[in-house]
Amino acid sequence: MSTHKHFASRIARRFTKLMGGEAGAGVLLIAVAVGAMAIANSPWQHEYHAIFHHRLAWSPIGRLDTLHACINDGLMAIFFFVVGLEIKREVLDGELSSAARRRLPVVAAAAGMAVPALIYLLAAGDAQPMQRGWAIPAATDIAFAVGTLALLGKRVPPALRLFLLTVAIVDDLGAVAIIALFYTSGIDLAWALGAMAVLALLVAANRGGVDRAWVFVLLGVALWYCVLHSGIHATIAGVLLAFTIPLRLARGDSMLLRLEHALVPWNSYLIVPLFGFANAGVALAGIGPGALFSPVPLGVALGLFVGKQAGIFGAIVMADRSGFASRPAGASWPQLWGMSTLCGIGFTMSLFIGALAFPQSPLLVEEAKLGVLLGSLFSALLGYAILRLAKAPPAQESPR
């Protein structure tokens, strides 16, 4: 009996460790993706679709007339708000706060967005509707990638985790810019001007030293409502609001840090998993092996799996060899390759952009989801394997 108790307690400890922190968020996303795929290909597939896409009997906001819209246009604004807080903190007081620190992550992230987009466009060819998906493989999922990295524990040097996180944050900033510039159409000038007016009030509150979070929250809701009706995607309001939140440190604390710490668990364990469950379900009925070689799924999968690691790792090698920027201290070249491969996990942001890219073509959205899931899966498996087998550099080796 004692042996059984010892075994059970050991399993419980490992489960608790696995589900804690960054690793737990990654494991939860894997479970959500698998669950969504399973239900979307089960006898309950119609119910799954109906829950998210049938019109709600009543909604206080006309544009949020389905649960899917409430998640993608409403809850995901909070996700982007947290992303914006992370970006602002890193730029003002973190790894992006100086030119020397920004150099390598910015170059690596830029290459890691450009190469996947180019690969996708090569796969899409001249087909105009399909070309709109060029940005789908350009994004990295922070929670998924960092969570997979966390599963490796002490095998990964802290500098490598920090570098991946920094690259992913720069990547997110690029994805936000892409959404704002390339996936916005039919702007309503009156609502856009209203959003600008609210944004001006938020900036004034920041400059005026307002330290009441509820003021920013109320104005933030007004900003989101105006952006929602302006034609610009509503989630951009989350980023704009984040950029106005004060980071005036007092005894190591600030409004920005408090909000970020309060929202990160909700983001990781509720909002992102709910979004993944609502968007990752791909019905495979009627999709044969040949469909995988269609331009959209092939371009997305190759962009994430091949383009991300080629772009990021290639940029690191060239920057290091040319003397433009040194690679992260304490990380070997195989470890950097494995980290670059993990950046091919697109999931949340890629699924989000996929829905924006093909609003009038549900079939292309489903094909994009398939490409995202396959590219992310292969990137996670290969990246994990490389990092598990990779050895740390010799103690005497130092980055140039």
Coordinates of C-alpha atoms in Angstrom, one line a residue:
M1 CA 0.0 0.0 0.0
S2 CA 2.8 2.4 0.9
T3 CA 4.4 1.7 -2.5
H4 CA 1.2 2.6 -4.2
K5 CA 0.9 5.8 -2.1
H6 CA 4.5 6.8 -2.9
F7 CA 3.9 6.2 -6.6
A8 CA 0.6 8.2 -6.5
S9 CA 2.2 11.1 -4.7
R10 CA 5.1 11.2 -7.1
I11 CA 2.7 11.3 -10.0
A12 CA 0.8 14.1 -8.3
R13 CA 3.9 16.1 -7.7
R14 CA 5.0 15.8 -11.3
F15 CA 1.5 16.8 -12.5
T16 CA 1.5 19.8 -10.3
K17 CA 4.9 20.8 -11.5
L18 CA 3.9 20.3 -15.1
M19 CA 0.7 22.4 -14.9
G20 CA 2.4 25.2 -13.0
G21 CA 3.8 28.4 -14.6
E22 CA 4.8 28.6 -18.3
A23 CA 4.8 24.8 -18.9
G24 CA 1.2 24.5 -17.6
A25 CA 0.0 27.1 -20.1
G26 CA 1.7 25.2 -23.0
V27 CA 0.2 21.9 -21.9
L28 CA -3.2 23.4 -21.6
L29 CA -3.0 24.8 -25.1
I30 CA -2.0 21.4 -26.5
A31 CA -5.0 19.8 -24.7
V32 CA -7.3 22.5 -26.0
A33 CA -6.1 22.0 -29.6
V34 CA -6.5 18.2 -29.4
G35 CA -9.9 18.5 -27.8
A36 CA -11.2 21.0 -30.4
M37 CA -10.0 18.7 -33.2
A38 CA -11.5 15.7 -31.6
I39 CA -14.9 17.3 -31.2
A40 CA -14.9 18.9 -34.6
N41 CA -14.5 15.4 -36.1
S42 CA -17.0 13.6 -33.8
P43 CA -20.8 13.1 -33.8
W44 CA -21.0 16.4 -31.9
Q45 CA -19.4 18.5 -34.6
H46 CA -22.6 20.3 -35.5
E47 CA -23.2 21.2 -31.9
Y48 CA -19.6 22.5 -31.6
H49 CA -20.2 24.7 -34.6
A50 CA -23.6 25.9 -33.4
I51 CA -22.3 26.9 -30.0
F52 CA -19.8 29.3 -31.5
H53 CA -21.4 30.4 -34.8
H54 CA -25.2 30.5 -34.4
R55 CA -26.6 33.9 -33.6
L56 CA -27.2 34.7 -30.0
A57 CA -30.8 35.3 -28.9
W58 CA -29.7 38.7 -27.5
S59 CA -26.5 40.7 -27.3
P60 CA -26.0 44.1 -25.8
I61 CA -23.7 45.0 -28.7
G62 CA -25.0 44.3 -32.2
R63 CA -21.7 43.4 -33.7
L64 CA -21.1 40.7 -31.2
D65 CA -24.0 38.6 -32.3
T66 CA -22.3 35.2 -31.9
L67 CA -20.1 33.6 -29.2
H68 CA -17.3 33.4 -31.7
A69 CA -17.5 37.2 -32.3
C70 CA -17.6 37.8 -28.5
I71 CA -14.4 35.8 -28.1
N72 CA -12.5 37.1 -31.2
D73 CA -13.5 40.7 -31.0
G74 CA -14.2 41.0 -27.2
L75 CA -12.1 38.7 -25.1
M76 CA -9.1 38.8 -27.5
A77 CA -8.9 42.6 -26.9
I78 CA -7.8 41.7 -23.4
F79 CA -5.2 39.3 -24.8
F80 CA -3.8 42.1 -27.0
F81 CA -4.0 44.4 -24.0
V82 CA -1.7 42.1 -22.1
V83 CA 0.6 41.8 -25.1
G84 CA 0.8 45.6 -25.3
L85 CA 1.6 45.8 -21.6
E86 CA 4.5 43.3 -22.1
I87 CA 5.8 45.2 -25.1
K88 CA 5.7 48.6 -23.3
R89 CA 7.4 47.1 -20.2
E90 CA 10.2 45.5 -22.3
V91 CA 10.7 48.7 -24.4
L92 CA 10.9 51.0 -21.4
D93 CA 12.5 48.9 -18.7
G94 CA 13.4 45.5 -20.2
E95 CA 15.3 43.7 -22.9
L96 CA 14.3 46.2 -25.5
S97 CA 15.2 49.3 -23.5
S98 CA 18.5 50.0 -25.3
A99 CA 19.7 49.8 -28.9
A100 CA 22.3 47.2 -28.0
R101 CA 19.7 44.9 -26.5
R102 CA 17.1 45.5 -29.3
R103 CA 19.5 44.8 -32.1
L104 CA 19.5 41.0 -32.4
P105 CA 15.9 40.3 -31.3
V106 CA 14.5 42.9 -33.7
V107 CA 16.6 41.6 -36.6
A108 CA 15.8 37.9 -35.8
A109 CA 12.0 38.7 -35.4
A110 CA 11.9 40.6 -38.7
A111 CA 13.6 37.8 -40.6
G112 CA 11.4 35.4 -38.8
M113 CA 8.3 37.2 -40.2
A114 CA 9.6 38.0 -43.7
V115 CA 10.9 34.5 -44.7
P116 CA 7.6 32.6 -43.7
A117 CA 5.6 35.3 -45.6
L118 CA 7.7 34.8 -48.7
I119 CA 7.4 31.0 -48.5
Y120 CA 3.6 31.3 -48.2
L121 CA 3.5 33.7 -51.2
L122 CA 5.6 31.3 -53.3
A123 CA 3.1 28.5 -52.4
A124 CA 0.0 30.6 -53.0
G125 CA 1.2 31.7 -56.5
D126 CA -0.9 34.2 -58.3
A127 CA -4.2 33.3 -56.7
Q128 CA -5.4 36.7 -55.4
P129 CA -7.8 35.4 -52.6
M130 CA -5.1 33.1 -51.3
Q131 CA -2.4 35.8 -51.2
R132 CA -4.2 37.5 -48.4
G133 CA -3.0 34.8 -46.1
W134 CA 0.7 35.8 -46.3
A135 CA 0.8 37.0 -42.7
I136 CA -0.6 33.8 -41.2
P137 CA 2.7 32.0 -40.7
A138 CA 4.5 35.2 -39.7
A139 CA 3.4 35.0 -36.0
T140 CA 4.8 33.1 -33.0
D141 CA 2.6 32.0 -30.1
I142 CA 4.4 33.2 -26.9
A143 CA 2.6 30.9 -24.5
F144 CA 2.9 27.8 -26.6
A145 CA 6.6 28.3 -27.5
V146 CA 7.8 29.4 -24.0
G147 CA 5.6 26.6 -22.4
T148 CA 7.3 24.0 -24.6
L149 CA 10.7 25.5 -23.6
A150 CA 9.7 25.3 -20.0
L151 CA 9.1 21.5 -20.3
L152 CA 12.9 21.1 -20.8
G153 CA 13.7 22.6 -17.4
K154 CA 17.4 23.2 -16.7
R155 CA 18.5 21.8 -20.1
V156 CA 17.8 25.2 -21.5
P157 CA 20.0 28.2 -20.4
P158 CA 18.1 31.2 -19.0
A159 CA 19.5 33.4 -21.7
L160 CA 17.9 31.3 -24.4
R161 CA 14.5 31.5 -22.8
L162 CA 14.8 35.3 -22.4
F163 CA 15.9 35.6 -26.0
L164 CA 12.9 33.6 -27.3
L165 CA 10.6 35.6 -25.2
T166 CA 12.0 38.9 -26.5
V167 CA 11.9 37.7 -30.1
A168 CA 8.2 36.6 -29.6
I169 CA 7.3 40.0 -28.1
V170 CA 8.9 41.9 -31.1
D171 CA 7.1 39.3 -33.3
D172 CA 3.8 40.2 -31.6
L173 CA 4.3 43.9 -32.2
G174 CA 4.9 43.2 -35.9
A175 CA 1.7 41.1 -36.0
V176 CA -0.3 43.9 -34.4
A177 CA 1.0 46.3 -37.0
I178 CA 0.1 43.9 -39.8
I179 CA -3.4 43.5 -38.5
A180 CA -3.8 47.3 -38.3
L181 CA -2.3 48.1 -41.7
F182 CA -3.3 45.1 -43.9
Y183 CA -6.5 43.6 -42.4
T184 CA -8.5 46.8 -41.9
S185 CA -11.1 47.9 -44.5
G186 CA -14.1 50.2 -44.8
I187 CA -13.1 52.7 -42.0
D188 CA -16.0 54.6 -40.5
L189 CA -14.6 58.1 -40.1
A190 CA -16.9 59.2 -37.3
W191 CA -16.2 56.2 -35.1
A192 CA -12.4 56.5 -35.9
L193 CA -12.4 60.1 -34.8
G194 CA -14.3 59.1 -31.6
A195 CA -11.6 56.5 -31.0
M196 CA -8.9 59.2 -31.5
A197 CA -10.6 61.5 -29.0
V198 CA -10.8 58.8 -26.4
L199 CA -7.2 57.9 -27.0
A200 CA -6.2 61.5 -26.5
L201 CA -8.0 61.5 -23.1
L202 CA -6.1 58.3 -22.1
V203 CA -2.8 60.0 -23.1
A204 CA -3.8 63.1 -21.1
A205 CA -4.6 60.9 -18.1
N206 CA -1.2 59.4 -18.3
R207 CA 0.6 62.7 -18.7
G208 CA -1.5 64.2 -15.9
G209 CA -0.3 61.6 -13.4
V210 CA -3.7 59.9 -12.9
D211 CA -3.1 56.8 -10.8
R212 CA -6.6 55.4 -10.6
A213 CA -6.8 52.2 -12.7
W214 CA -10.6 52.4 -13.1
V215 CA -10.2 55.7 -15.1
F216 CA -8.1 53.9 -17.7
V217 CA -10.4 50.9 -17.6
L218 CA -13.5 53.0 -18.3
L219 CA -11.8 55.0 -21.1
G220 CA -10.4 51.7 -22.4
V221 CA -13.9 50.2 -22.8
A222 CA -15.0 53.4 -24.6
L223 CA -11.9 53.1 -26.9
W224 CA -12.7 49.5 -27.7
Y225 CA -16.3 50.3 -28.5
C226 CA -15.3 53.1 -30.9
V227 CA -12.7 50.9 -32.6
L228 CA -15.1 48.0 -32.9
H229 CA -17.5 50.2 -34.9
S230 CA -14.8 52.0 -36.9
G231 CA -13.8 49.2 -39.2
I232 CA -10.4 48.8 -37.6
H233 CA -10.2 45.4 -35.8
A234 CA -11.3 45.8 -32.2
T235 CA -8.3 44.1 -30.7
I236 CA -6.1 47.0 -31.8
A237 CA -7.8 49.0 -29.0
G238 CA -6.2 46.6 -26.5
V239 CA -2.7 47.5 -27.6
L240 CA -3.4 51.2 -27.8
L241 CA -4.9 51.2 -24.3
A242 CA -1.8 49.3 -23.0
F243 CA 0.6 51.9 -24.4
T244 CA -1.2 54.6 -22.3
I245 CA -0.9 52.7 -19.0
P246 CA 1.7 54.4 -16.8
L247 CA 4.9 52.6 -15.9
R248 CA 6.0 55.1 -13.2
L249 CA 7.9 52.8 -10.9
A250 CA 7.5 53.6 -7.2
R251 CA 9.1 51.2 -4.8
G252 CA 9.4 48.6 -7.6
D253 CA 5.6 48.8 -8.4
S254 CA 3.4 50.5 -10.9
M255 CA 0.0 50.4 -12.4
L256 CA 1.3 48.6 -15.5
L257 CA 3.0 45.9 -13.5
R258 CA -0.1 45.4 -11.3
L259 CA -2.4 45.1 -14.3
E260 CA 0.0 42.8 -16.1
H261 CA 0.4 40.5 -13.1
A262 CA -3.3 40.4 -12.5
L263 CA -4.3 39.6 -16.1
V264 CA -1.5 37.2 -17.2
P265 CA -3.1 34.1 -15.5
W266 CA -6.6 34.9 -16.9
N267 CA -4.9 35.4 -20.3
S268 CA -3.0 32.1 -20.1
Y269 CA -5.6 29.9 -18.5
L270 CA -8.9 31.2 -19.8
I271 CA -8.9 33.7 -22.7
V272 CA -6.2 32.0 -24.9
P273 CA -7.5 28.4 -24.3
L274 CA -11.1 29.6 -25.0
F275 CA -10.0 31.2 -28.2
G276 CA -8.0 28.1 -29.2
F277 CA -11.0 25.9 -28.5
A278 CA -13.3 28.1 -30.5
N279 CA -10.9 28.4 -33.5
A280 CA -8.8 25.2 -33.7
G281 CA -11.5 22.7 -34.5
V282 CA -11.0 21.6 -38.1
A283 CA -13.4 19.1 -39.7
L284 CA -11.3 16.6 -41.6
A285 CA -14.2 14.9 -43.3
G286 CA -13.6 15.1 -47.1
I287 CA -10.0 16.3 -46.7
G288 CA -7.7 13.7 -48.2
P289 CA -3.9 13.7 -48.2
G290 CA -4.0 15.7 -51.4
A291 CA -5.6 18.6 -49.7
L292 CA -2.5 19.1 -47.6
F293 CA -0.7 20.2 -50.7
S294 CA -3.3 22.9 -51.5
P295 CA -1.6 26.3 -51.6
V296 CA -3.0 27.7 -48.3
P297 CA -2.3 24.7 -45.9
L298 CA 1.0 24.0 -47.6
G299 CA 2.1 27.6 -47.5
V300 CA 1.1 28.1 -43.9
A301 CA 2.7 24.8 -42.7
L302 CA 6.0 25.4 -44.6
G303 CA 6.1 29.0 -43.6
L304 CA 5.9 28.1 -39.9
F305 CA 8.0 25.0 -40.0
V306 CA 10.7 25.9 -42.5
G307 CA 10.4 29.7 -42.8
K308 CA 10.5 30.5 -39.0
Q309 CA 13.6 28.5 -38.2
A310 CA 15.4 29.5 -41.4
G311 CA 14.7 33.2 -40.9
I312 CA 15.4 33.5 -37.2
F313 CA 18.4 31.1 -37.1
G314 CA 19.8 32.6 -40.3
A315 CA 19.6 36.1 -38.9
I316 CA 21.3 35.1 -35.7
V317 CA 24.2 33.4 -37.6
M318 CA 24.7 36.4 -40.0
A319 CA 24.5 39.0 -37.2
D320 CA 27.0 37.0 -35.1
R321 CA 29.4 36.3 -37.9
S322 CA 29.3 39.9 -39.2
G323 CA 29.8 41.4 -35.7
F324 CA 26.5 43.2 -35.9
A325 CA 25.3 41.5 -32.7
S326 CA 26.5 38.7 -30.5
R327 CA 24.4 35.6 -30.0
P328 CA 22.9 35.0 -26.5
A329 CA 25.6 34.1 -23.9
G330 CA 25.7 30.5 -22.8
A331 CA 23.7 29.1 -25.7
S332 CA 25.2 26.7 -28.2
W333 CA 24.4 26.8 -31.9
P334 CA 22.2 23.7 -31.8
Q335 CA 20.3 25.2 -28.9
L336 CA 19.7 28.4 -30.9
W337 CA 18.5 26.3 -33.8
G338 CA 16.1 24.5 -31.5
M339 CA 14.8 27.8 -30.1
S340 CA 14.4 29.1 -33.7
T341 CA 12.4 26.0 -34.6
L342 CA 10.1 26.5 -31.5
C343 CA 9.2 30.0 -32.9
G344 CA 7.4 28.1 -35.7
I345 CA 4.6 27.4 -33.2
G346 CA 2.0 29.9 -34.5
F347 CA -1.3 28.8 -33.0
T348 CA -3.1 31.8 -31.3
M349 CA -1.9 34.7 -33.4
S350 CA -1.8 32.6 -36.6
L351 CA -5.3 31.3 -36.1
F352 CA -6.5 34.9 -35.4
I353 CA -4.9 36.3 -38.6
G354 CA -6.2 33.4 -40.6
A355 CA -9.8 34.3 -39.7
L356 CA -9.1 37.9 -40.7
A357 CA -7.4 37.0 -44.0
F358 CA -10.4 35.1 -45.5
P359 CA -13.6 36.6 -44.0
Q360 CA -15.7 35.6 -47.0
S361 CA -14.3 32.1 -47.5
P362 CA -14.9 29.6 -44.6
L363 CA -13.1 26.9 -46.6
L364 CA -9.9 28.9 -46.8
V365 CA -10.1 29.6 -43.1
E366 CA -10.4 25.9 -42.4
E367 CA -7.4 25.2 -44.7
A368 CA -5.4 27.9 -42.9
K369 CA -6.2 26.3 -39.5
L370 CA -5.0 22.9 -40.8
G371 CA -1.7 24.5 -42.0
V372 CA -1.3 26.3 -38.6
L373 CA -1.9 23.1 -36.6
L374 CA 0.5 21.0 -38.8
G375 CA 3.2 23.7 -38.9
S376 CA 3.0 24.3 -35.2
L377 CA 3.0 20.6 -34.3
F378 CA 6.1 19.8 -36.4
S379 CA 7.8 22.9 -35.1
A380 CA 7.1 21.9 -31.5
L381 CA 8.2 18.3 -31.9
L382 CA 11.4 19.1 -33.8
G383 CA 12.3 22.1 -31.6
Y384 CA 11.8 20.0 -28.4
A385 CA 13.9 17.2 -29.8
I386 CA 16.7 19.4 -30.8
L387 CA 16.8 21.2 -27.4
R388 CA 16.6 17.9 -25.5
L389 CA 19.6 16.5 -27.4
A390 CA 21.6 19.7 -27.7
K391 CA 24.6 20.2 -25.5
A392 CA 25.6 23.5 -23.8
P393 CA 28.6 25.2 -25.2
P394 CA 32.0 24.6 -23.6
A395 CA 32.7 26.8 -20.6
Q396 CA 35.5 28.5 -22.4
E397 CA 33.4 29.4 -25.4
S398 CA 32.0 32.9 -25.5
P399 CA 29.8 34.5 -28.1
R400 CA 31.6 36.8 -30.4

